PDB file of C-alpha atoms in Angstrom:
ATOM      1  CA  UNK A 122     112.950 104.412 189.546  1.00 86.00           C
ATOM      2  CA  UNK A 123     112.021 106.358 193.076  1.00 95.00           C
ATOM      3  CA  UNK A 124     108.729 107.714 194.263  1.00 97.00           C
ATOM      4  CA  UNK A 125     107.649 109.565 196.926  1.00 97.00           C
ATOM      5  CA  UNK A 126     104.755 109.590 198.628  1.00 98.00           C
ATOM      6  CA  UNK A 127     103.697 113.685 199.078  1.00 98.00           C
ATOM      7  CA  UNK A 128     100.875 115.111 201.236  1.00 98.00           C
ATOM      8  CA  UNK A 129      99.942 118.481 200.989  1.00 98.00           C
ATOM      9  CA  UNK A 130      97.462 120.254 204.238  1.00 97.00           C
ATOM     10  CA  UNK A 131      95.144 123.034 203.500  1.00 97.00           C
ATOM     11  CA  UNK A 132      94.863 125.248 206.615  1.00 94.00           C
ATOM     12  CA  UNK A 133      91.307 124.963 208.686  1.00 92.00           C
ATOM     13  CA  UNK A 134      90.304 128.703 208.672  1.00 88.00           C
ATOM     14  CA  UNK A 135      88.026 129.845 205.696  1.00 86.00           C
ATOM     15  CA  UNK A 136      88.772 130.680 203.030  1.00 89.00           C
ATOM     16  CA  UNK A 137      91.916 128.733 203.454  1.00 92.00           C
ATOM     17  CA  UNK A 138      91.180 126.471 200.337  1.00 94.00           C
ATOM     18  CA  UNK A 139      91.385 127.417 196.692  1.00 94.00           C
ATOM     19  CA  UNK A 140      90.067 126.419 193.099  1.00 93.00           C
ATOM     20  CA  UNK A 141      93.318 127.347 191.430  1.00 94.00           C
ATOM     21  CA  UNK A 142      96.112 124.911 190.546  1.00 95.00           C
ATOM     22  CA  UNK A 143      99.282 123.239 192.847  1.00 96.00           C
ATOM     23  CA  UNK A 144     101.999 121.635 191.599  1.00 97.00           C
ATOM     24  CA  UNK A 145     104.780 121.087 193.760  1.00 97.00           C
ATOM     25  CA  UNK A 146     108.580 120.251 193.098  1.00 97.00           C
ATOM     26  CA  UNK A 147     110.978 118.103 195.451  1.00 97.00           C
ATOM     27  CA  UNK A 148     114.934 119.824 195.707  1.00 96.00           C
ATOM     28  CA  UNK A 149     117.485 117.379 196.960  1.00 94.00           C
ATOM     29  CA  UNK A 150     120.687 117.304 198.094  1.00 92.00           C
ATOM     30  CA  UNK A 151     121.506 114.781 194.281  1.00 92.00           C
ATOM     31  CA  UNK A 152     118.861 116.674 192.176  1.00 93.00           C
ATOM     32  CA  UNK A 153     115.540 117.978 191.927  1.00 95.00           C
ATOM     33  CA  UNK A 154     111.965 115.898 190.641  1.00 96.00           C
ATOM     34  CA  UNK A 155     109.654 117.669 187.956  1.00 96.00           C
ATOM     35  CA  UNK A 156     106.871 119.948 188.516  1.00 96.00           C
ATOM     36  CA  UNK A 157     104.257 117.355 189.838  1.00 96.00           C
ATOM     37  CA  UNK A 158     100.430 118.775 189.978  1.00 96.00           C
ATOM     38  CA  UNK A 159      98.915 118.247 193.144  1.00 96.00           C
ATOM     39  CA  UNK A 160      95.438 119.289 192.564  1.00 92.00           C
ATOM     40  CA  UNK A 161      92.886 122.221 191.517  1.00 89.00           C
ATOM     41  CA  UNK A 162      90.624 121.816 194.114  1.00 92.00           C
ATOM     42  CA  UNK A 163      92.112 122.106 197.855  1.00 95.00           C
ATOM     43  CA  UNK A 164      89.022 122.096 200.847  1.00 95.00           C
ATOM     44  CA  UNK A 165      89.665 124.199 204.506  1.00 95.00           C
ATOM     45  CA  UNK A 166      91.220 121.575 206.850  1.00 95.00           C
ATOM     46  CA  UNK A 167      92.108 118.950 204.239  1.00 96.00           C
ATOM     47  CA  UNK A 168      94.785 116.650 202.474  1.00 97.00           C
ATOM     48  CA  UNK A 169      96.166 116.012 199.538  1.00 97.00           C
ATOM     49  CA  UNK A 170      98.535 112.922 198.674  1.00 97.00           C
ATOM     50  CA  UNK A 171     100.040 111.609 195.368  1.00 97.00           C
ATOM     51  CA  UNK A 172     102.873 110.090 194.436  1.00 97.00           C
ATOM     52  CA  UNK A 173     106.239 111.854 192.754  1.00 97.00           C
ATOM     53  CA  UNK A 174     107.892 109.551 190.529  1.00 96.00           C
ATOM     54  CA  UNK A 175     111.847 110.225 189.798  1.00 96.00           C
ATOM     55  CA  UNK A 176     114.060 108.473 187.422  1.00 93.00           C
ATOM     56  CA  UNK A 177     117.051 108.787 190.540  1.00 93.00           C
ATOM     57  CA  UNK A 178     117.064 109.059 194.349  1.00 95.00           C
ATOM     58  CA  UNK A 179     117.261 112.659 194.987  1.00 96.00           C
ATOM     59  CA  UNK A 180     119.238 112.243 198.075  1.00 95.00           C
ATOM     60  CA  UNK A 181     117.799 114.275 200.993  1.00 94.00           C
ATOM     61  CA  UNK A 182     115.135 116.783 200.417  1.00 96.00           C
ATOM     62  CA  UNK A 183     116.017 119.831 201.432  1.00 94.00           C
ATOM     63  CA  UNK A 184     113.530 121.950 199.986  1.00 95.00           C
ATOM     64  CA  UNK A 185     109.950 122.072 198.380  1.00 97.00           C
ATOM     65  CA  UNK A 186     108.479 124.836 195.362  1.00 96.00           C
ATOM     66  CA  UNK A 187     105.108 124.885 195.565  1.00 97.00           C
ATOM     67  CA  UNK A 188     103.821 126.798 192.772  1.00 97.00           C
ATOM     68  CA  UNK A 189     100.293 128.248 192.120  1.00 95.00           C
ATOM     69  CA  UNK A 190      98.532 129.639 189.331  1.00 91.00           C
ATOM     70  CA  UNK A 191      95.414 131.095 187.767  1.00 83.00           C
ATOM     71  CA  UNK A 192      93.016 129.175 185.769  1.00 72.00           C
ATOM     72  CA  UNK A 193      90.441 131.591 185.894  1.00 79.00           C
ATOM     73  CA  UNK A 194      89.759 134.001 188.628  1.00 87.00           C
ATOM     74  CA  UNK A 195      92.126 134.523 191.548  1.00 89.00           C
ATOM     75  CA  UNK A 196      91.340 132.175 194.702  1.00 92.00           C
ATOM     76  CA  UNK A 197      94.350 132.822 197.501  1.00 91.00           C
ATOM     77  CA  UNK A 198      95.183 129.016 199.231  1.00 94.00           C
ATOM     78  CA  UNK A 199      96.531 129.404 202.475  1.00 93.00           C
ATOM     79  CA  UNK A 200      99.193 125.790 203.187  1.00 95.00           C
ATOM     80  CA  UNK A 201      99.754 124.609 206.443  1.00 96.00           C
ATOM     81  CA  UNK A 202     102.220 121.674 205.816  1.00 97.00           C
ATOM     82  CA  UNK A 203     104.182 119.294 203.555  1.00 98.00           C
ATOM     83  CA  UNK A 204     105.396 115.833 204.334  1.00 98.00           C
ATOM     84  CA  UNK A 205     107.189 113.789 201.939  1.00 98.00           C
ATOM     85  CA  UNK A 206     108.101 110.500 202.391  1.00 98.00           C
ATOM     86  CA  UNK A 207     111.644 108.954 201.242  1.00 97.00           C
ATOM     87  CA  UNK A 208     111.571 105.419 199.256  1.00 96.00           C
ATOM     88  CA  UNK A 209     113.333 104.772 201.719  1.00 95.00           C
ATOM     89  CA  UNK A 210     110.919 105.880 204.725  1.00 96.00           C
ATOM     90  CA  UNK A 211     112.763 108.525 205.615  1.00 96.00           C
ATOM     91  CA  UNK A 212     110.230 111.193 206.713  1.00 97.00           C
ATOM     92  CA  UNK A 213     110.530 115.380 205.682  1.00 97.00           C
ATOM     93  CA  UNK A 214     108.587 117.871 207.239  1.00 96.00           C
ATOM     94  CA  UNK A 215     108.020 121.401 205.324  1.00 97.00           C
ATOM     95  CA  UNK A 216     105.968 123.574 207.666  1.00 95.00           C
ATOM     96  CA  UNK A 217     104.376 126.500 205.420  1.00 94.00           C
ATOM     97  CA  UNK A 218     101.737 128.170 207.255  1.00 93.00           C
ATOM     98  CA  UNK A 219     101.391 131.000 204.639  1.00 91.00           C
ATOM     99  CA  UNK A 220      99.480 132.342 202.205  1.00 91.00           C
ATOM    100  CA  UNK A 221      99.905 131.828 198.380  1.00 92.00           C
ATOM    101  CA  UNK A 222      98.673 134.615 195.959  1.00 89.00           C
ATOM    102  CA  UNK A 223      98.478 134.910 192.632  1.00 89.00           C
ATOM    103  CA  UNK A 224     101.024 133.423 190.318  1.00 92.00           C
ATOM    104  CA  UNK A 225     103.321 132.494 192.238  1.00 92.00           C
ATOM    105  CA  UNK A 226     106.241 130.033 193.379  1.00 94.00           C
ATOM    106  CA  UNK A 227     107.057 129.602 197.088  1.00 93.00           C
ATOM    107  CA  UNK A 228     110.274 127.691 198.073  1.00 94.00           C
ATOM    108  CA  UNK A 229     110.047 126.080 201.951  1.00 94.00           C
ATOM    109  CA  UNK A 230     113.183 124.486 203.831  1.00 93.00           C
ATOM    110  CA  UNK A 231     112.702 121.197 205.595  1.00 91.00           C
ATOM    111  CA  UNK A 232     111.645 121.457 208.938  1.00 87.00           C
ATOM    112  CA  UNK A 233     114.717 121.261 211.305  1.00 82.00           C
ATOM    113  CA  UNK A 234     116.040 123.992 212.591  1.00 78.00           C
ATOM    114  CA  UNK A 235     119.695 124.661 211.120  1.00 77.00           C
ATOM    115  CA  UNK A 236     121.870 127.704 211.222  1.00 79.00           C
ATOM    116  CA  UNK A 237     123.793 129.617 208.849  1.00 76.00           C
ATOM    117  CA  UNK A 238     126.912 127.583 208.835  1.00 77.00           C
ATOM    118  CA  UNK A 239     124.919 124.252 208.477  1.00 79.00           C
ATOM    119  CA  UNK A 240     123.516 125.460 205.481  1.00 81.00           C
ATOM    120  CA  UNK A 241     126.669 123.276 203.169  1.00 80.00           C
ATOM    121  CA  UNK A 242     124.192 123.419 199.961  1.00 85.00           C
ATOM    122  CA  UNK A 243     124.544 126.430 197.677  1.00 87.00           C
ATOM    123  CA  UNK A 244     120.949 125.765 196.953  1.00 85.00           C
ATOM    124  CA  UNK A 245     120.277 126.838 200.668  1.00 86.00           C
ATOM    125  CA  UNK A 246     122.287 129.290 201.574  1.00 87.00           C
ATOM    126  CA  UNK A 247     120.547 130.682 198.426  1.00 87.00           C
ATOM    127  CA  UNK A 248     117.337 130.693 199.486  1.00 84.00           C
ATOM    128  CA  UNK A 249     118.766 132.195 202.838  1.00 82.00           C
ATOM    129  CA  UNK A 250     120.084 134.835 201.100  1.00 86.00           C
ATOM    130  CA  UNK A 251     116.440 135.905 199.510  1.00 83.00           C
ATOM    131  CA  UNK A 252     113.902 135.051 202.369  1.00 81.00           C
ATOM    132  CA  UNK A 253     116.373 137.721 204.485  1.00 82.00           C
ATOM    133  CA  UNK A 254     115.922 140.174 201.005  1.00 83.00           C
ATOM    134  CA  UNK A 255     112.305 139.536 201.410  1.00 77.00           C
ATOM    135  CA  UNK A 256     111.784 140.622 204.327  1.00 75.00           C
ATOM    136  CA  UNK A 257     114.015 143.368 204.343  1.00 75.00           C
ATOM    137  CA  UNK A 258     111.573 144.645 202.031  1.00 75.00           C
ATOM    138  CA  UNK A 259     108.397 144.006 203.593  1.00 71.00           C
ATOM    139  CA  UNK A 260     109.458 145.084 206.994  1.00 74.00           C
ATOM    140  CA  UNK A 261     110.755 148.884 206.150  1.00 76.00           C
ATOM    141  CA  UNK A 262     110.730 151.732 208.662  1.00 81.00           C
ATOM    142  CA  UNK A 263     109.939 154.978 209.053  1.00 80.00           C
ATOM    143  CA  UNK A 264     110.400 157.841 211.387  1.00 80.00           C
ATOM    144  CA  UNK A 265     106.964 158.921 212.702  1.00 77.00           C
ATOM    145  CA  UNK A 266     108.367 161.778 214.559  1.00 78.00           C
ATOM    146  CA  UNK A 267     111.230 163.218 215.706  1.00 81.00           C
ATOM    147  CA  UNK A 268     111.972 161.342 218.998  1.00 80.00           C
ATOM    148  CA  UNK A 269     109.270 158.721 218.937  1.00 80.00           C
ATOM    149  CA  UNK A 270     110.467 155.213 218.125  1.00 80.00           C
ATOM    150  CA  UNK A 271     110.560 153.645 214.782  1.00 77.00           C
ATOM    151  CA  UNK A 272     107.252 152.572 212.410  1.00 78.00           C
ATOM    152  CA  UNK A 273     106.638 150.644 210.064  1.00 75.00           C
ATOM    153  CA  UNK A 274     106.550 152.455 206.147  1.00 76.00           C
ATOM    154  CA  UNK A 275     102.934 151.473 205.784  1.00 71.00           C
ATOM    155  CA  UNK A 276      99.715 154.018 205.694  1.00 73.00           C
ATOM    156  CA  UNK A 277      97.451 150.527 206.385  1.00 70.00           C
ATOM    157  CA  UNK A 278      97.856 147.296 207.936  1.00 66.00           C
ATOM    158  CA  UNK A 279      95.990 145.974 204.512  1.00 63.00           C
ATOM    159  CA  UNK A 280      99.486 147.650 202.298  1.00 62.00           C
ATOM    160  CA  UNK A 281     101.344 144.361 203.814  1.00 65.00           C
ATOM    161  CA  UNK A 282     101.490 140.847 202.671  1.00 63.00           C
ATOM    162  CA  UNK A 283      98.860 138.893 203.246  1.00 66.00           C
ATOM    163  CA  UNK A 284     101.351 136.577 205.551  1.00 65.00           C
ATOM    164  CA  UNK A 285     101.649 139.802 207.725  1.00 61.00           C
ATOM    165  CA  UNK A 286      98.328 140.535 208.032  1.00 60.00           C
ATOM    166  CA  UNK A 287      97.013 137.469 208.685  1.00 55.00           C
ATOM    167  CA  UNK A 288      99.569 137.901 212.226  1.00 50.00           C
ATOM    168  CA  UNK A 289      98.174 141.117 212.640  1.00 46.00           C
ATOM    169  CA  UNK A 290      94.425 139.496 212.813  1.00 46.00           C
ATOM    170  CA  UNK A 291      95.728 136.693 215.444  1.00 48.00           C
ATOM    171  CA  UNK A 292      97.176 138.935 217.723  1.00 47.00           C
ATOM    172  CA  UNK A 293      94.044 141.474 217.281  1.00 48.00           C
ATOM    173  CA  UNK A 294      92.115 138.475 218.075  1.00 46.00           C
ATOM    174  CA  UNK A 295      93.829 137.293 221.457  1.00 45.00           C
ATOM    175  CA  UNK A 296      94.078 140.529 222.315  1.00 49.00           C
ATOM    176  CA  UNK A 297      89.819 140.704 222.026  1.00 52.00           C
ATOM    177  CA  UNK A 298      89.632 137.635 224.057  1.00 49.00           C
ATOM    178  CA  UNK A 299      92.167 138.598 227.116  1.00 53.00           C
ATOM    179  CA  UNK A 300      89.841 142.408 226.870  1.00 55.00           C
ATOM    180  CA  UNK A 301      86.855 139.576 227.270  1.00 51.00           C
ATOM    181  CA  UNK A 302      88.233 137.785 229.785  1.00 56.00           C
ATOM    182  CA  UNK A 303      89.118 140.703 231.787  1.00 56.00           C
ATOM    183  CA  UNK A 304      85.441 141.947 231.728  1.00 56.00           C
ATOM    184  CA  UNK A 305      83.990 138.339 232.396  1.00 56.00           C
ATOM    185  CA  UNK A 306      86.140 138.725 235.656  1.00 52.00           C
ATOM    186  CA  UNK A 307      85.157 141.425 236.793  1.00 53.00           C
ATOM    187  CA  UNK A 308      80.998 141.183 236.876  1.00 50.00           C
ATOM    188  CA  UNK A 309      81.984 138.110 238.526  1.00 52.00           C
ATOM    189  CA  UNK A 310      83.100 139.938 241.060  1.00 56.00           C
ATOM    190  CA  UNK A 311      86.650 138.410 241.072  1.00 57.00           C
ATOM    191  CA  UNK A 312      88.552 142.005 240.356  1.00 57.00           C
ATOM    192  CA  UNK A 313      88.420 144.392 243.029  1.00 59.00           C
ATOM    193  CA  UNK A 314      87.887 141.962 245.025  1.00 63.00           C
ATOM    194  CA  UNK A 315      88.630 143.284 248.937  1.00 67.00           C
ATOM    195  CA  UNK A 316      88.510 139.848 251.086  1.00 73.00           C
ATOM    196  CA  UNK A 317      89.468 136.597 250.972  1.00 73.00           C
ATOM    197  CA  UNK A 318      87.762 133.322 249.825  1.00 67.00           C
ATOM    198  CA  UNK A 319      85.432 131.448 251.882  1.00 74.00           C
ATOM    199  CA  UNK A 320      85.594 128.257 250.263  1.00 76.00           C
ATOM    200  CA  UNK A 321      86.807 125.887 247.576  1.00 75.00           C
ATOM    201  CA  UNK A 322      83.084 125.584 246.355  1.00 77.00           C
ATOM    202  CA  UNK A 323      83.120 129.761 246.249  1.00 69.00           C
ATOM    203  CA  UNK A 324      86.445 129.788 243.931  1.00 67.00           C
ATOM    204  CA  UNK A 325      84.611 126.870 241.764  1.00 69.00           C
ATOM    205  CA  UNK A 326      81.376 128.849 240.866  1.00 66.00           C
ATOM    206  CA  UNK A 327      83.868 131.514 239.614  1.00 61.00           C
ATOM    207  CA  UNK A 328      86.011 129.917 237.625  1.00 60.00           C
ATOM    208  CA  UNK A 329      83.395 127.617 235.992  1.00 59.00           C
ATOM    209  CA  UNK A 330      82.107 130.549 234.293  1.00 51.00           C
ATOM    210  CA  UNK A 331      85.205 132.576 233.664  1.00 47.00           C
ATOM    211  CA  UNK A 332      88.515 130.331 233.265  1.00 46.00           C
ATOM    212  CA  UNK A 333      87.364 126.904 232.894  1.00 42.00           C
ATOM    213  CA  UNK A 334      88.218 125.252 229.403  1.00 41.00           C
ATOM    214  CA  UNK A 335      86.967 122.223 227.651  1.00 40.00           C
ATOM    215  CA  UNK A 336      89.769 119.607 227.420  1.00 37.00           C
ATOM    216  CA  UNK A 337      88.894 116.223 226.239  1.00 40.00           C
ATOM    217  CA  UNK A 338      85.707 116.951 228.252  1.00 39.00           C
ATOM    218  CA  UNK A 339      87.398 117.725 231.826  1.00 38.00           C
ATOM    219  CA  UNK A 340      86.648 121.211 233.084  1.00 38.00           C
ATOM    220  CA  UNK A 341      90.469 122.612 234.045  1.00 39.00           C
ATOM    221  CA  UNK A 342      90.937 125.315 236.256  1.00 38.00           C
ATOM    222  CA  UNK A 343      93.652 127.599 236.627  1.00 42.00           C
ATOM    223  CA  UNK A 344      94.870 128.332 240.408  1.00 40.00           C
ATOM    224  CA  UNK A 345      96.124 131.928 241.507  1.00 41.00           C
ATOM    225  CA  UNK A 346      97.468 133.025 244.342  1.00 40.00           C
ATOM    226  CA  UNK A 347      95.194 134.218 246.972  1.00 40.00           C
ATOM    227  CA  UNK A 348      94.489 133.342 250.209  1.00 41.00           C
ATOM    228  CA  UNK A 349      91.962 130.591 250.964  1.00 40.00           C
ATOM    229  CA  UNK A 350      90.553 131.002 255.135  1.00 42.00           C
TER     230      UNK A 350
END
């Protein structure tokens, strides 16, 4: 009997949790485990721990399968990552960072970076092929107009997979933050400044309002290449 310790982490954003049922299958180079239920209630930012019992050692764990199905109503789940500790103490990490929607099974590779030539097992070669096909289907292109660069073949971002929408939302939030910072710099007199700084105290006054970051209780300033006289 081989016992594997598994930790499943949910993302900490709003709505990341789910009340749908989640189970897991471990896939090793020498076999795979039975499908084991993790839980039917996941809260944002929390972890679930469980033990997966196998009749024999599975060898190095190369993939995991996350299975999601509805009990009553659909409730999407954002999986952050999964960590598996083998009986010999080896820790395998499986970064997921994606939404699971509907009744679905998602395969996640072990987190070590590998090239195509490193995939010796047929199951890994097939996983890579399916992943490429899925991405080609998700990112289809069309010609917007003659002479223009091609664009995604969708009319709205809401036609895209939820994981692509999530990336777009994060990028939009980041751009909004840059606009806010630019406005703050302008109002504080930082932008369009025509004179040199008079003192370090003057710089601290401006950057404490616009550039300061609270990291571990200390304020960090980002120096810029402006003359100081």
